[in-house]
Each structure stands twice: as C-alpha cells, then as structure tokens.
Amino acid sequence: MEKTEDGPQSFLPPFEHFATQAIHVGQEPEQWTSMAVVPPISLSTTFKQQAPGQHCGFEYSRSGNPTRTCLEKAVAALDGAKYCLAYASGLAATMNIAHLLKMGDTVICMDDVYGGTNRYFRKVASKMGLKITFVDCSKLECLEAAITPDTKLVWLETPTNPTLKVIDIQGCADVIHKHKDIILVVDNTFMSAYFQRPLSLGADICMYSATKYMNGHSDVVMGLVSVTCDDLYERLKFLQNALGAVPSPFDCYLCNRGLKTLQIRMKQHFCNALAVAQYLESNPRVEKVIYPGLPSHPQHELMKRQSTGCPGMVTFYIKGNLEHAEIFLTNLKLFALAESLGGYESLAEHPAIMTHASVPEGEREVLGINDTLIRLSIGLEDAEDILEDLEQALKAAVPEHMVRN
C-alpha cells in the first residue's frame, strides 16, 4: 500500500479531488444573478411564488434555504453521498434519525459513545417507546448476538468518544445487512469526511456533529446527515421539515466556509496529534496513551485499512488519581479546559466529570472512563508550543518521586 502524504504510516490514499470538491461543489456563481463567487447568506424566511403553489425551489426557510443547500451539496460530495441534510445540532440530527423508527423498535448503540448520544437514547428515546441496547460493537460476535427481530437501527461511533476504540465498519455492515431492514448509522464526528467515508464501507447513514472538525472554528453548533438511498433521504427530508430542527443561514454560511480548509486543517491535526501521542507515550508521568495512529493501539491496523489518517483526538491516563488529573488540567496554559473538540485551538477535558458525567458511574468504570482519564483535542498551534505546555503541566501534576517509583 502506498504511504500517504499525511503521515509516515500506510493508511488509505487520500480521497481524490477532495479539496477541489470542498471549494467548488454547490458553490457555482451561476446560480446567483449577481454571479457571487462566495455564496451569499440568504436571510429571508419566505420566498415569492410565481403563482399559488409554483415556487422557484424555495418557499419557506425551514423547508429549504439557498445557503443551506450550498452547504448540503458540498458535504454530500465530500462524503461520497448522493444527499446531505443539515440540522441545528448533532443531537438534532440524532433525534431526526431516531424518528425513522416506531414504538417497540430496538436500537443497538455502541457502548462507548458521546455522552449526549448515550443520554438521548437512555433518557429520551427509551421513554418514547424505543428499546435501547448498549453493545461493544468492536466485537462482531457481540453485535451479532444482540440482533433480534425488533432491531431496526445500529448506531456506531468510530473512533469512540472518549476511549478511541476503532470499530470495523465493513465488518459490522456485513453482519447487519444479513438481516432485513436494519439501518446502520455511523457517527463520523471524530474523523471528518477527510479521513473516513462510512457510506463506502457499508453504512446507510453518515452523521456528524459539524460543530467539531467539519466546521472547525468553534463558532457553530450544527449537525449533518449524509445518505445515498433515495428512500432514506425522502424520509429524513420530511422529518427535517416536520420537526423543524434546522440551522440558521448564517451558521450554514460559516460551516460552508469551514469546509474550504478542511483538508489542510485535518492534515495538521494529524501531524500535531501524532507528535503529542508519541511524546506522551514516552513520558514517565503518563500511565497509558490511546491514539489510533500509534502502533501500540489495539486496532491500529484496522484504522489504517478503513481511513486515510487520524484526527487530533488523543486520550491518556495520567499517573496518580483525580487530584493529579485536576492539577494537570488547571496548570495548562496553551490548552483551554473546555468541552467540545475539533477546532483550531487545543482543548483538554476530564470526561468523567465533564462530557460523560451523564453516563452512569458503573458504566463509566467498565468503559475505562475513570478519574485519571484525560481527553485532548489537539489544535493547529505550533507543535513545539503544544508539547511545552503538556510538559510543564505534567511536571506540576506528577511529582518526581512518583516517577522514580
């Protein structure tokens, strides 16, 4: 296999024409009478009709908006999809997908997922009559055993949040599609369209919290859903309008702009994160590092088979206990102690207290989300400055005598 330009290891080759599609698909100046090179922000909530029921593609901005259409066309191209739909948030996209189901249907959800996804399925969808089963889908035999005649949707996240397990998308698709009418959803938030295309690996739906890498500037809350199946698109398009959880035109403009630099941003995230992971792995104040780009990761070879590279997410266990983790986090200077991820700035957080606090404590322990687990979102700063900040915070948190012992 050829080595990619993104790193020293052999991942899949980059998707062809990615940057060109990000810049040009859906952005054609000819669609505007002004011939604007940058798609304008269409703030109008309503659109004039030529005659009753005869509109020119848009009638009411919840149902469709020109700025949103530009974004959706671009994302569909980047995902290798036929269609894309934009939503007000990643969880709004999750809710719309869940509305494809009916009371009594079963959802199999990966056990290690974003805390908001866990909370939605456990505390909201379950009260609306859906049956939820959490399964370690990294083990295909566990997935197969969990499928019942009522199973109608399987929800994967890969790499998982926050412990960065890598799931075999094609393997799961092969298991799932032996059964009739089960929808496979892959949350591709951590990877972005640049590093992974779940639809080409057998998924039926690819979704994102576009708040993260797809927008990449920490200034938009949005969800995206890409599909190729005509029937799924029509059902989701109906729900997008009927439920009304759509993004504003201005947010669509910002996310569309963010896509234009997605390729160069993700390359740098990978480069910086790999440097951080290698540094942490060699640091005596660190107990364990989890990064799919490292050969030490248990699914490193799988990661290389199904993706073109790795994102900027690095998870590690600091030596000591909760006190040491808190001292480390409060001593960071370049990193911001904050939730979310995928922006140009470096962020650090404590999953057990912050992003995954809503996951029951017993389940957190089983998943490895304990008091010493720290999640880093590595940004686009100079690598030497990132490493210097980590170095000083680790020294402040873990005293020398703990290293010697």
mmCIF file of C-alpha atoms in Angstrom:
data_model
loop_
_atom_site.group_PDB
_atom_site.id
_atom_site.type_symbol
_atom_site.label_atom_id
_atom_site.label_comp_id
_atom_site.label_asym_id
_atom_site.label_seq_id
_atom_site.Cartn_x
_atom_site.Cartn_y
_atom_site.Cartn_z
ATOM 1 C CA MET A 1 0.000 0.000 0.000
ATOM 2 C CA GLU A 2 1.274 3.477 -0.781
ATOM 3 C CA LYS A 3 2.223 5.801 2.021
ATOM 4 C CA THR A 4 0.049 8.905 2.221
ATOM 5 C CA GLU A 5 1.348 12.410 2.498
ATOM 6 C CA ASP A 6 -0.432 12.783 5.847
ATOM 7 C CA GLY A 7 1.928 10.698 7.931
ATOM 8 C CA PRO A 8 4.645 8.090 7.974
ATOM 9 C CA GLN A 9 2.308 5.108 8.215
ATOM 10 C CA SER A 10 0.372 3.340 5.489
ATOM 11 C CA PHE A 11 -3.224 4.497 5.550
ATOM 12 C CA LEU A 12 -5.636 4.535 2.650
ATOM 13 C CA PRO A 13 -4.717 7.033 -0.064
ATOM 14 C CA PRO A 14 -6.488 10.410 0.176
ATOM 15 C CA PHE A 15 -9.896 10.670 -1.466
ATOM 16 C CA GLU A 16 -9.466 12.087 -4.962
ATOM 17 C CA HIS A 17 -10.373 15.710 -5.693
ATOM 18 C CA PHE A 18 -11.335 16.308 -2.041
ATOM 19 C CA ALA A 19 -10.096 19.901 -1.738
ATOM 20 C CA THR A 20 -11.479 20.823 -5.156
ATOM 21 C CA GLN A 21 -14.911 19.469 -4.263
ATOM 22 C CA ALA A 22 -14.868 21.230 -0.892
ATOM 23 C CA ILE A 23 -14.196 24.531 -2.608
ATOM 24 C CA HIS A 24 -16.422 24.244 -5.682
ATOM 25 C CA VAL A 25 -19.327 21.766 -5.354
ATOM 26 C CA GLY A 26 -22.569 23.633 -4.664
ATOM 27 C CA GLN A 27 -20.806 26.970 -4.866
ATOM 28 C CA GLU A 28 -21.320 27.741 -8.582
ATOM 29 C CA PRO A 29 -21.557 31.535 -9.151
ATOM 30 C CA GLU A 30 -24.025 30.924 -11.990
ATOM 31 C CA GLN A 31 -26.785 30.082 -9.503
ATOM 32 C CA TRP A 32 -26.915 33.730 -8.414
ATOM 33 C CA THR A 33 -27.949 36.673 -10.592
ATOM 34 C CA SER A 34 -25.028 38.577 -9.051
ATOM 35 C CA MET A 35 -22.576 35.789 -10.032
ATOM 36 C CA ALA A 36 -21.192 35.934 -6.480
ATOM 37 C CA VAL A 37 -18.107 33.734 -6.073
ATOM 38 C CA VAL A 38 -18.846 33.271 -2.353
ATOM 39 C CA PRO A 39 -22.428 32.054 -1.778
ATOM 40 C CA PRO A 40 -24.438 34.827 -0.119
ATOM 41 C CA ILE A 41 -26.264 34.488 3.189
ATOM 42 C CA SER A 42 -29.958 34.212 2.387
ATOM 43 C CA LEU A 43 -31.723 35.532 5.494
ATOM 44 C CA SER A 44 -35.221 35.633 4.043
ATOM 45 C CA THR A 45 -37.691 33.371 5.817
ATOM 46 C CA THR A 46 -40.060 33.267 2.832
ATOM 47 C CA PHE A 47 -39.813 33.326 -0.961
ATOM 48 C CA LYS A 48 -42.069 34.849 -3.626
ATOM 49 C CA GLN A 49 -44.072 32.370 -5.715
ATOM 50 C CA GLN A 50 -44.848 32.821 -9.402
ATOM 51 C CA ALA A 51 -48.383 31.548 -8.857
ATOM 52 C CA PRO A 52 -50.125 29.720 -5.999
ATOM 53 C CA GLY A 53 -48.040 26.592 -5.312
ATOM 54 C CA GLN A 54 -45.471 27.476 -8.008
ATOM 55 C CA HIS A 55 -42.171 28.383 -6.352
ATOM 56 C CA CYS A 56 -38.635 28.504 -7.724
ATOM 57 C CA GLY A 57 -37.173 25.849 -5.435
ATOM 58 C CA PHE A 58 -37.766 27.581 -2.120
ATOM 59 C CA GLU A 59 -40.945 28.530 -0.295
ATOM 60 C CA TYR A 60 -40.200 28.759 3.444
ATOM 61 C CA SER A 61 -36.773 28.746 5.048
ATOM 62 C CA ARG A 62 -37.447 25.867 7.428
ATOM 63 C CA SER A 63 -38.251 23.687 4.411
ATOM 64 C CA GLY A 64 -35.252 24.823 2.403
ATOM 65 C CA ASN A 65 -32.826 27.713 2.193
ATOM 66 C CA PRO A 66 -30.344 28.635 -0.586
ATOM 67 C CA THR A 67 -27.385 28.993 1.790
ATOM 68 C CA ARG A 68 -28.199 25.661 3.433
ATOM 69 C CA THR A 69 -28.473 23.990 0.039
ATOM 70 C CA CYS A 70 -24.930 25.124 -0.854
ATOM 71 C CA LEU A 71 -23.612 23.515 2.320
ATOM 72 C CA GLU A 72 -25.590 20.296 1.885
ATOM 73 C CA LYS A 73 -24.381 19.819 -1.699
ATOM 74 C CA ALA A 74 -20.759 20.307 -0.679
ATOM 75 C CA VAL A 75 -20.941 17.865 2.252
ATOM 76 C CA ALA A 76 -22.679 15.223 0.135
ATOM 77 C CA ALA A 77 -19.795 15.370 -2.332
ATOM 78 C CA LEU A 78 -17.179 15.096 0.423
ATOM 79 C CA ASP A 79 -18.927 12.064 1.925
ATOM 80 C CA GLY A 80 -19.242 10.349 -1.449
ATOM 81 C CA ALA A 81 -23.002 10.558 -0.893
ATOM 82 C CA LYS A 82 -25.989 11.472 -3.046
ATOM 83 C CA TYR A 83 -27.646 13.674 -0.430
ATOM 84 C CA CYS A 84 -26.892 15.610 2.746
ATOM 85 C CA LEU A 85 -29.219 17.273 5.248
ATOM 86 C CA ALA A 86 -28.195 19.918 7.811
ATOM 87 C CA TYR A 87 -29.655 20.219 11.304
ATOM 88 C CA ALA A 88 -29.494 22.632 14.211
ATOM 89 C CA SER A 89 -27.049 20.410 16.169
ATOM 90 C CA GLY A 90 -25.556 16.954 16.192
ATOM 91 C CA LEU A 91 -28.205 15.833 18.668
ATOM 92 C CA ALA A 92 -30.920 17.315 16.451
ATOM 93 C CA ALA A 93 -29.581 15.060 13.690
ATOM 94 C CA THR A 94 -29.634 12.114 16.119
ATOM 95 C CA MET A 95 -33.240 12.878 17.055
ATOM 96 C CA ASN A 96 -34.300 13.069 13.403
ATOM 97 C CA ILE A 97 -32.679 9.702 12.675
ATOM 98 C CA ALA A 98 -34.412 8.157 15.709
ATOM 99 C CA HIS A 99 -37.743 9.378 14.342
ATOM 100 C CA LEU A 100 -37.308 6.952 11.451
ATOM 101 C CA LEU A 101 -38.301 4.282 13.988
ATOM 102 C CA LYS A 102 -41.560 3.432 15.740
ATOM 103 C CA MET A 103 -42.554 2.372 19.223
ATOM 104 C CA GLY A 104 -41.247 -1.102 20.045
ATOM 105 C CA ASP A 105 -38.263 -0.960 17.696
ATOM 106 C CA THR A 106 -34.839 -1.757 19.129
ATOM 107 C CA VAL A 107 -31.700 0.357 18.748
ATOM 108 C CA ILE A 108 -28.290 -1.235 19.254
ATOM 109 C CA CYS A 109 -25.871 1.501 20.276
ATOM 110 C CA MET A 110 -22.123 1.184 20.708
ATOM 111 C CA ASP A 111 -21.468 1.172 24.454
ATOM 112 C CA ASP A 112 -18.678 3.766 24.296
ATOM 113 C CA VAL A 113 -20.197 6.849 22.662
ATOM 114 C CA TYR A 114 -20.512 10.585 23.094
ATOM 115 C CA GLY A 115 -22.214 11.298 26.421
ATOM 116 C CA GLY A 116 -25.038 13.235 24.744
ATOM 117 C CA THR A 117 -25.835 10.276 22.486
ATOM 118 C CA ASN A 118 -25.890 7.952 25.492
ATOM 119 C CA ARG A 119 -28.130 10.368 27.392
ATOM 120 C CA TYR A 120 -30.536 10.811 24.447
ATOM 121 C CA PHE A 121 -31.041 7.088 23.893
ATOM 122 C CA ARG A 122 -31.159 6.232 27.592
ATOM 123 C CA LYS A 123 -33.324 9.067 28.926
ATOM 124 C CA VAL A 124 -35.316 10.362 25.949
ATOM 125 C CA ALA A 125 -35.733 7.797 23.169
ATOM 126 C CA SER A 126 -36.371 4.983 25.650
ATOM 127 C CA LYS A 127 -39.273 6.950 27.147
ATOM 128 C CA MET A 128 -40.792 7.300 23.678
ATOM 129 C CA GLY A 129 -41.091 3.530 23.291
ATOM 130 C CA LEU A 130 -37.768 2.628 21.683
ATOM 131 C CA LYS A 131 -35.805 -0.230 23.228
ATOM 132 C CA ILE A 132 -32.100 0.567 23.629
ATOM 133 C CA THR A 133 -29.291 -1.965 23.958
ATOM 134 C CA PHE A 134 -25.693 -0.877 24.524
ATOM 135 C CA VAL A 135 -23.188 -3.296 22.992
ATOM 136 C CA ASP A 136 -19.425 -3.388 22.408
ATOM 137 C CA CYS A 137 -19.616 -3.427 18.607
ATOM 138 C CA SER A 138 -15.844 -3.703 18.335
ATOM 139 C CA LYS A 139 -16.580 -7.404 18.879
ATOM 140 C CA LEU A 140 -18.628 -8.543 15.889
ATOM 141 C CA GLU A 141 -19.835 -11.637 17.716
ATOM 142 C CA CYS A 142 -21.398 -9.409 20.401
ATOM 143 C CA LEU A 143 -23.163 -7.359 17.738
ATOM 144 C CA GLU A 144 -24.474 -10.477 16.019
ATOM 145 C CA ALA A 145 -25.731 -11.905 19.308
ATOM 146 C CA ALA A 146 -27.560 -8.681 20.172
ATOM 147 C CA ILE A 147 -29.635 -8.515 16.963
ATOM 148 C CA THR A 148 -33.288 -9.532 17.352
ATOM 149 C CA PRO A 149 -36.310 -9.365 15.017
ATOM 150 C CA ASP A 150 -37.112 -5.980 16.614
ATOM 151 C CA THR A 151 -33.696 -4.487 15.833
ATOM 152 C CA LYS A 152 -34.150 -1.680 13.327
ATOM 153 C CA LEU A 153 -31.104 0.544 13.836
ATOM 154 C CA VAL A 154 -27.463 0.110 14.844
ATOM 155 C CA TRP A 155 -25.542 3.187 15.994
ATOM 156 C CA LEU A 156 -21.743 3.159 15.747
ATOM 157 C CA GLU A 157 -19.123 5.726 16.605
ATOM 158 C CA THR A 158 -15.558 5.206 15.434
ATOM 159 C CA PRO A 159 -13.187 6.066 16.915
ATOM 160 C CA THR A 160 -15.305 6.091 20.055
ATOM 161 C CA ASN A 161 -15.595 9.001 22.441
ATOM 162 C CA PRO A 162 -13.575 9.170 24.625
ATOM 163 C CA THR A 163 -11.618 5.879 24.699
ATOM 164 C CA LEU A 164 -10.892 5.852 20.947
ATOM 165 C CA LYS A 165 -11.878 2.276 20.168
ATOM 166 C CA VAL A 166 -11.921 1.658 16.417
ATOM 167 C CA ILE A 167 -14.909 -0.233 15.026
ATOM 168 C CA ASP A 168 -14.784 -2.331 11.855
ATOM 169 C CA ILE A 169 -17.455 -0.538 9.819
ATOM 170 C CA GLN A 170 -17.407 -3.001 6.924
ATOM 171 C CA GLY A 171 -17.497 -5.947 9.317
ATOM 172 C CA CYS A 172 -20.484 -4.507 11.172
ATOM 173 C CA ALA A 173 -22.239 -3.738 7.874
ATOM 174 C CA ASP A 174 -21.761 -7.339 6.724
ATOM 175 C CA VAL A 175 -23.320 -8.609 9.982
ATOM 176 C CA ILE A 176 -26.189 -6.127 9.973
ATOM 177 C CA HIS A 177 -27.173 -6.399 6.326
ATOM 178 C CA LYS A 178 -27.654 -10.159 6.598
ATOM 179 C CA HIS A 179 -30.825 -9.091 8.389
ATOM 180 C CA LYS A 180 -33.662 -7.228 6.706
ATOM 181 C CA ASP A 181 -34.490 -3.559 7.302
ATOM 182 C CA ILE A 182 -31.776 -2.642 9.808
ATOM 183 C CA ILE A 183 -30.274 0.818 9.315
ATOM 184 C CA LEU A 184 -26.562 1.227 10.072
ATOM 185 C CA VAL A 185 -25.615 4.710 11.294
ATOM 186 C CA VAL A 186 -22.009 5.809 11.785
ATOM 187 C CA ASP A 187 -21.221 8.936 13.772
ATOM 188 C CA ASN A 188 -18.196 10.226 11.850
ATOM 189 C CA THR A 189 -17.657 13.329 14.001
ATOM 190 C CA PHE A 190 -14.152 12.422 15.215
ATOM 191 C CA MET A 191 -12.867 11.599 11.728
ATOM 192 C CA SER A 192 -14.493 14.170 9.440
ATOM 193 C CA ALA A 193 -15.164 13.457 5.785
ATOM 194 C CA TYR A 194 -11.459 13.917 5.046
ATOM 195 C CA PHE A 195 -10.271 10.835 6.931
ATOM 196 C CA GLN A 196 -13.189 8.400 6.639
ATOM 197 C CA ARG A 197 -16.186 7.646 4.391
ATOM 198 C CA PRO A 198 -18.564 5.308 6.256
ATOM 199 C CA LEU A 199 -21.003 5.068 3.332
ATOM 200 C CA SER A 200 -18.327 3.457 1.164
ATOM 201 C CA LEU A 201 -17.774 0.894 3.937
ATOM 202 C CA GLY A 202 -21.413 -0.210 4.074
ATOM 203 C CA ALA A 203 -23.091 2.315 6.364
ATOM 204 C CA ASP A 204 -26.554 3.562 5.433
ATOM 205 C CA ILE A 205 -26.239 6.916 7.216
ATOM 206 C CA CYS A 206 -23.171 9.016 7.982
ATOM 207 C CA MET A 207 -23.779 11.717 10.578
ATOM 208 C CA TYR A 208 -21.734 14.450 12.234
ATOM 209 C CA SER A 209 -21.754 16.972 14.912
ATOM 210 C CA ALA A 210 -20.485 19.559 12.422
ATOM 211 C CA THR A 211 -19.715 21.727 15.450
ATOM 212 C CA LYS A 212 -16.412 19.876 15.540
ATOM 213 C CA TYR A 213 -13.995 19.233 12.643
ATOM 214 C CA MET A 214 -16.361 19.842 9.735
ATOM 215 C CA ASN A 215 -16.807 23.479 10.756
ATOM 216 C CA GLY A 216 -13.530 23.558 12.634
ATOM 217 C CA HIS A 217 -13.677 27.022 14.156
ATOM 218 C CA SER A 218 -15.643 26.515 17.403
ATOM 219 C CA ASP A 219 -18.247 29.085 16.355
ATOM 220 C CA VAL A 220 -21.116 26.943 15.008
ATOM 221 C CA VAL A 221 -23.419 24.325 16.547
ATOM 222 C CA MET A 222 -24.740 22.072 13.757
ATOM 223 C CA GLY A 223 -25.463 18.503 12.672
ATOM 224 C CA LEU A 224 -25.085 16.870 9.256
ATOM 225 C CA VAL A 225 -26.509 13.637 7.822
ATOM 226 C CA SER A 226 -25.400 12.106 4.516
ATOM 227 C CA VAL A 227 -27.130 9.250 2.669
ATOM 228 C CA THR A 228 -27.231 7.683 -0.770
ATOM 229 C CA CYS A 229 -30.522 5.759 -0.535
ATOM 230 C CA ASP A 230 -33.382 7.731 -2.138
ATOM 231 C CA ASP A 231 -35.977 6.376 0.291
ATOM 232 C CA LEU A 232 -33.936 7.235 3.378
ATOM 233 C CA TYR A 233 -33.356 10.724 2.024
ATOM 234 C CA GLU A 234 -37.046 11.357 1.395
ATOM 235 C CA ARG A 235 -37.966 10.157 4.896
ATOM 236 C CA LEU A 236 -35.250 12.237 6.546
ATOM 237 C CA LYS A 237 -36.055 15.285 4.412
ATOM 238 C CA PHE A 238 -39.688 15.059 5.552
ATOM 239 C CA LEU A 239 -38.573 14.837 9.187
ATOM 240 C CA GLN A 240 -36.135 17.732 8.785
ATOM 241 C CA ASN A 241 -39.065 19.937 7.768
ATOM 242 C CA ALA A 242 -41.685 18.384 10.061
ATOM 243 C CA LEU A 243 -39.556 18.507 13.229
ATOM 244 C CA GLY A 244 -38.013 21.838 12.275
ATOM 245 C CA ALA A 245 -34.592 21.479 13.893
ATOM 246 C CA VAL A 246 -32.751 23.322 11.117
ATOM 247 C CA PRO A 247 -29.650 25.534 11.279
ATOM 248 C CA SER A 248 -29.680 29.262 10.588
ATOM 249 C CA PRO A 249 -28.470 30.543 7.201
ATOM 250 C CA PHE A 250 -25.571 32.303 8.921
ATOM 251 C CA ASP A 251 -24.426 29.077 10.579
ATOM 252 C CA CYS A 252 -24.679 27.326 7.201
ATOM 253 C CA TYR A 253 -22.507 30.044 5.687
ATOM 254 C CA LEU A 254 -19.894 29.618 8.423
ATOM 255 C CA CYS A 255 -19.796 25.827 8.150
ATOM 256 C CA ASN A 256 -19.625 26.025 4.360
ATOM 257 C CA ARG A 257 -16.653 28.342 4.737
ATOM 258 C CA GLY A 258 -15.038 25.947 7.217
ATOM 259 C CA LEU A 259 -15.174 23.126 4.663
ATOM 260 C CA LYS A 260 -12.864 25.056 2.355
ATOM 261 C CA THR A 261 -9.917 24.456 4.701
ATOM 262 C CA LEU A 262 -10.954 21.010 5.958
ATOM 263 C CA GLN A 263 -8.201 19.175 4.089
ATOM 264 C CA ILE A 264 -5.318 21.345 5.253
ATOM 265 C CA ARG A 265 -6.693 21.533 8.789
ATOM 266 C CA MET A 266 -7.051 17.765 9.161
ATOM 267 C CA LYS A 267 -3.533 17.158 7.862
ATOM 268 C CA GLN A 268 -2.136 19.454 10.557
ATOM 269 C CA HIS A 269 -4.361 17.989 13.277
ATOM 270 C CA PHE A 270 -2.944 14.555 12.384
ATOM 271 C CA CYS A 271 0.639 15.788 12.370
ATOM 272 C CA ASN A 272 0.338 17.567 15.721
ATOM 273 C CA ALA A 273 -1.647 14.768 17.393
ATOM 274 C CA LEU A 274 0.851 12.130 16.346
ATOM 275 C CA ALA A 275 3.666 14.226 17.835
ATOM 276 C CA VAL A 276 1.691 14.607 21.075
ATOM 277 C CA ALA A 277 0.829 10.905 21.276
ATOM 278 C CA GLN A 278 4.458 9.892 20.739
ATOM 279 C CA TYR A 279 5.608 12.371 23.370
ATOM 280 C CA LEU A 280 3.056 11.213 25.947
ATOM 281 C CA GLU A 281 3.830 7.547 25.296
ATOM 282 C CA SER A 282 7.447 8.173 26.235
ATOM 283 C CA ASN A 283 6.652 10.316 29.280
ATOM 284 C CA PRO A 284 7.079 8.586 32.673
ATOM 285 C CA ARG A 285 4.280 10.707 34.182
ATOM 286 C CA VAL A 286 1.761 9.074 31.839
ATOM 287 C CA GLU A 287 0.284 5.653 32.566
ATOM 288 C CA LYS A 288 -1.139 4.879 29.124
ATOM 289 C CA VAL A 289 -1.784 6.631 25.800
ATOM 290 C CA ILE A 290 -4.654 5.820 23.455
ATOM 291 C CA TYR A 291 -4.249 7.075 19.879
ATOM 292 C CA PRO A 292 -5.212 5.034 16.799
ATOM 293 C CA GLY A 293 -2.239 6.444 14.901
ATOM 294 C CA LEU A 294 0.196 4.699 17.239
ATOM 295 C CA PRO A 295 1.278 1.099 16.536
ATOM 296 C CA SER A 296 0.516 0.369 20.209
ATOM 297 C CA HIS A 297 -3.215 0.954 19.634
ATOM 298 C CA PRO A 298 -5.001 -2.443 19.512
ATOM 299 C CA GLN A 299 -6.927 -1.506 16.349
ATOM 300 C CA HIS A 300 -4.108 0.374 14.627
ATOM 301 C CA GLU A 301 -4.114 -1.936 11.595
ATOM 302 C CA LEU A 302 -7.897 -1.656 11.252
ATOM 303 C CA MET A 303 -7.591 2.123 11.416
ATOM 304 C CA LYS A 304 -5.160 2.036 8.515
ATOM 305 C CA ARG A 305 -7.449 -0.230 6.475
ATOM 306 C CA GLN A 306 -10.558 1.938 6.695
ATOM 307 C CA SER A 307 -9.284 5.515 6.883
ATOM 308 C CA THR A 308 -6.868 7.911 5.244
ATOM 309 C CA GLY A 309 -5.394 9.147 8.529
ATOM 310 C CA CYS A 310 -6.129 10.057 12.144
ATOM 311 C CA PRO A 311 -7.744 13.132 13.696
ATOM 312 C CA GLY A 312 -6.442 15.293 16.519
ATOM 313 C CA MET A 313 -8.025 13.381 19.413
ATOM 314 C CA VAL A 314 -5.617 11.895 21.958
ATOM 315 C CA THR A 315 -6.684 10.232 25.208
ATOM 316 C CA PHE A 316 -4.370 9.276 28.050
ATOM 317 C CA TYR A 317 -4.303 8.142 31.670
ATOM 318 C CA ILE A 318 -2.164 10.297 33.924
ATOM 319 C CA LYS A 319 -0.283 8.644 36.795
ATOM 320 C CA GLY A 320 -1.892 9.108 40.193
ATOM 321 C CA ASN A 321 -5.512 9.885 40.953
ATOM 322 C CA LEU A 322 -8.196 12.520 40.439
ATOM 323 C CA GLU A 323 -6.150 15.144 42.250
ATOM 324 C CA HIS A 324 -3.246 14.704 39.826
ATOM 325 C CA ALA A 325 -5.583 14.900 36.835
ATOM 326 C CA GLU A 326 -7.138 18.113 38.138
ATOM 327 C CA ILE A 327 -3.744 19.709 38.849
ATOM 328 C CA PHE A 328 -2.639 18.847 35.303
ATOM 329 C CA LEU A 329 -5.773 20.348 33.750
ATOM 330 C CA THR A 330 -5.682 23.551 35.802
ATOM 331 C CA ASN A 331 -1.986 24.117 35.050
ATOM 332 C CA LEU A 332 -2.363 24.046 31.275
ATOM 333 C CA LYS A 333 -1.774 27.440 29.705
ATOM 334 C CA LEU A 334 -1.999 26.984 25.934
ATOM 335 C CA PHE A 335 -4.757 24.377 26.165
ATOM 336 C CA ALA A 336 -8.176 25.597 27.234
ATOM 337 C CA LEU A 337 -10.025 23.473 29.805
ATOM 338 C CA ALA A 338 -13.261 23.141 27.863
ATOM 339 C CA GLU A 339 -15.705 20.688 26.366
ATOM 340 C CA SER A 340 -16.103 20.124 22.608
ATOM 341 C CA LEU A 341 -13.321 19.379 20.135
ATOM 342 C CA GLY A 342 -12.182 19.732 16.548
ATOM 343 C CA GLY A 343 -11.476 23.455 16.481
ATOM 344 C CA TYR A 344 -8.232 25.131 15.532
ATOM 345 C CA GLU A 345 -7.426 25.637 19.234
ATOM 346 C CA SER A 346 -6.188 22.916 21.589
ATOM 347 C CA LEU A 347 -8.628 21.812 24.287
ATOM 348 C CA ALA A 348 -8.365 19.476 27.275
ATOM 349 C CA GLU A 349 -11.127 17.970 29.379
ATOM 350 C CA HIS A 350 -11.939 15.389 32.049
ATOM 351 C CA PRO A 351 -14.593 13.054 30.566
ATOM 352 C CA ALA A 352 -15.791 11.537 33.871
ATOM 353 C CA ILE A 353 -16.597 14.991 35.267
ATOM 354 C CA MET A 354 -17.401 16.870 32.073
ATOM 355 C CA THR A 355 -18.538 15.341 28.753
ATOM 356 C CA HIS A 356 -19.533 11.915 30.092
ATOM 357 C CA ALA A 357 -20.840 12.850 33.535
ATOM 358 C CA SER A 358 -24.361 11.776 32.453
ATOM 359 C CA VAL A 359 -23.159 8.191 31.854
ATOM 360 C CA PRO A 360 -23.847 6.109 34.991
ATOM 361 C CA GLU A 361 -20.704 5.771 37.121
ATOM 362 C CA GLY A 362 -20.666 1.974 36.984
ATOM 363 C CA GLU A 363 -20.772 2.016 33.200
ATOM 364 C CA ARG A 364 -18.045 4.649 33.058
ATOM 365 C CA GLU A 365 -15.781 2.383 35.093
ATOM 366 C CA VAL A 366 -16.442 -0.579 32.788
ATOM 367 C CA LEU A 367 -15.635 1.594 29.764
ATOM 368 C CA GLY A 368 -12.406 2.876 31.323
ATOM 369 C CA ILE A 369 -13.691 6.421 31.850
ATOM 370 C CA ASN A 370 -12.131 6.848 35.275
ATOM 371 C CA ASP A 371 -10.665 9.678 37.348
ATOM 372 C CA THR A 372 -7.281 9.674 35.597
ATOM 373 C CA LEU A 373 -8.565 9.669 32.018
ATOM 374 C CA ILE A 374 -7.919 12.917 30.129
ATOM 375 C CA ARG A 375 -9.085 13.752 26.599
ATOM 376 C CA LEU A 376 -7.138 16.153 24.418
ATOM 377 C CA SER A 377 -8.294 17.838 21.225
ATOM 378 C CA ILE A 378 -5.024 18.802 19.575
ATOM 379 C CA GLY A 379 -5.268 22.061 17.654
ATOM 380 C CA LEU A 380 -3.279 23.772 14.950
ATOM 381 C CA GLU A 381 -0.736 25.627 17.060
ATOM 382 C CA ASP A 382 2.984 25.029 16.598
ATOM 383 C CA ALA A 383 3.760 21.504 17.809
ATOM 384 C CA GLU A 384 6.672 22.626 19.982
ATOM 385 C CA ASP A 385 4.397 25.019 21.895
ATOM 386 C CA ILE A 386 1.790 22.283 22.443
ATOM 387 C CA LEU A 387 4.432 19.879 23.757
ATOM 388 C CA GLU A 388 5.958 22.531 26.001
ATOM 389 C CA ASP A 389 2.582 23.196 27.625
ATOM 390 C CA LEU A 390 1.962 19.491 28.214
ATOM 391 C CA GLU A 391 5.451 19.114 29.687
ATOM 392 C CA GLN A 392 5.069 21.876 32.264
ATOM 393 C CA ALA A 393 1.557 20.785 33.285
ATOM 394 C CA LEU A 394 2.652 17.157 33.729
ATOM 395 C CA LYS A 395 5.602 18.223 35.870
ATOM 396 C CA ALA A 396 3.286 20.346 38.010
ATOM 397 C CA ALA A 397 0.815 17.480 38.452
ATOM 398 C CA VAL A 398 3.019 14.435 38.989
ATOM 399 C CA PRO A 399 5.934 14.933 41.409
ATOM 400 C CA GLU A 400 9.338 13.443 40.761
ATOM 401 C CA HIS A 401 9.088 10.811 43.492
ATOM 402 C CA MET A 402 6.050 9.252 41.726
ATOM 403 C CA VAL A 403 8.081 8.990 38.528
ATOM 404 C CA ARG A 404 11.013 7.323 40.285
ATOM 405 C CA ASN A 405 8.707 4.839 41.961
#
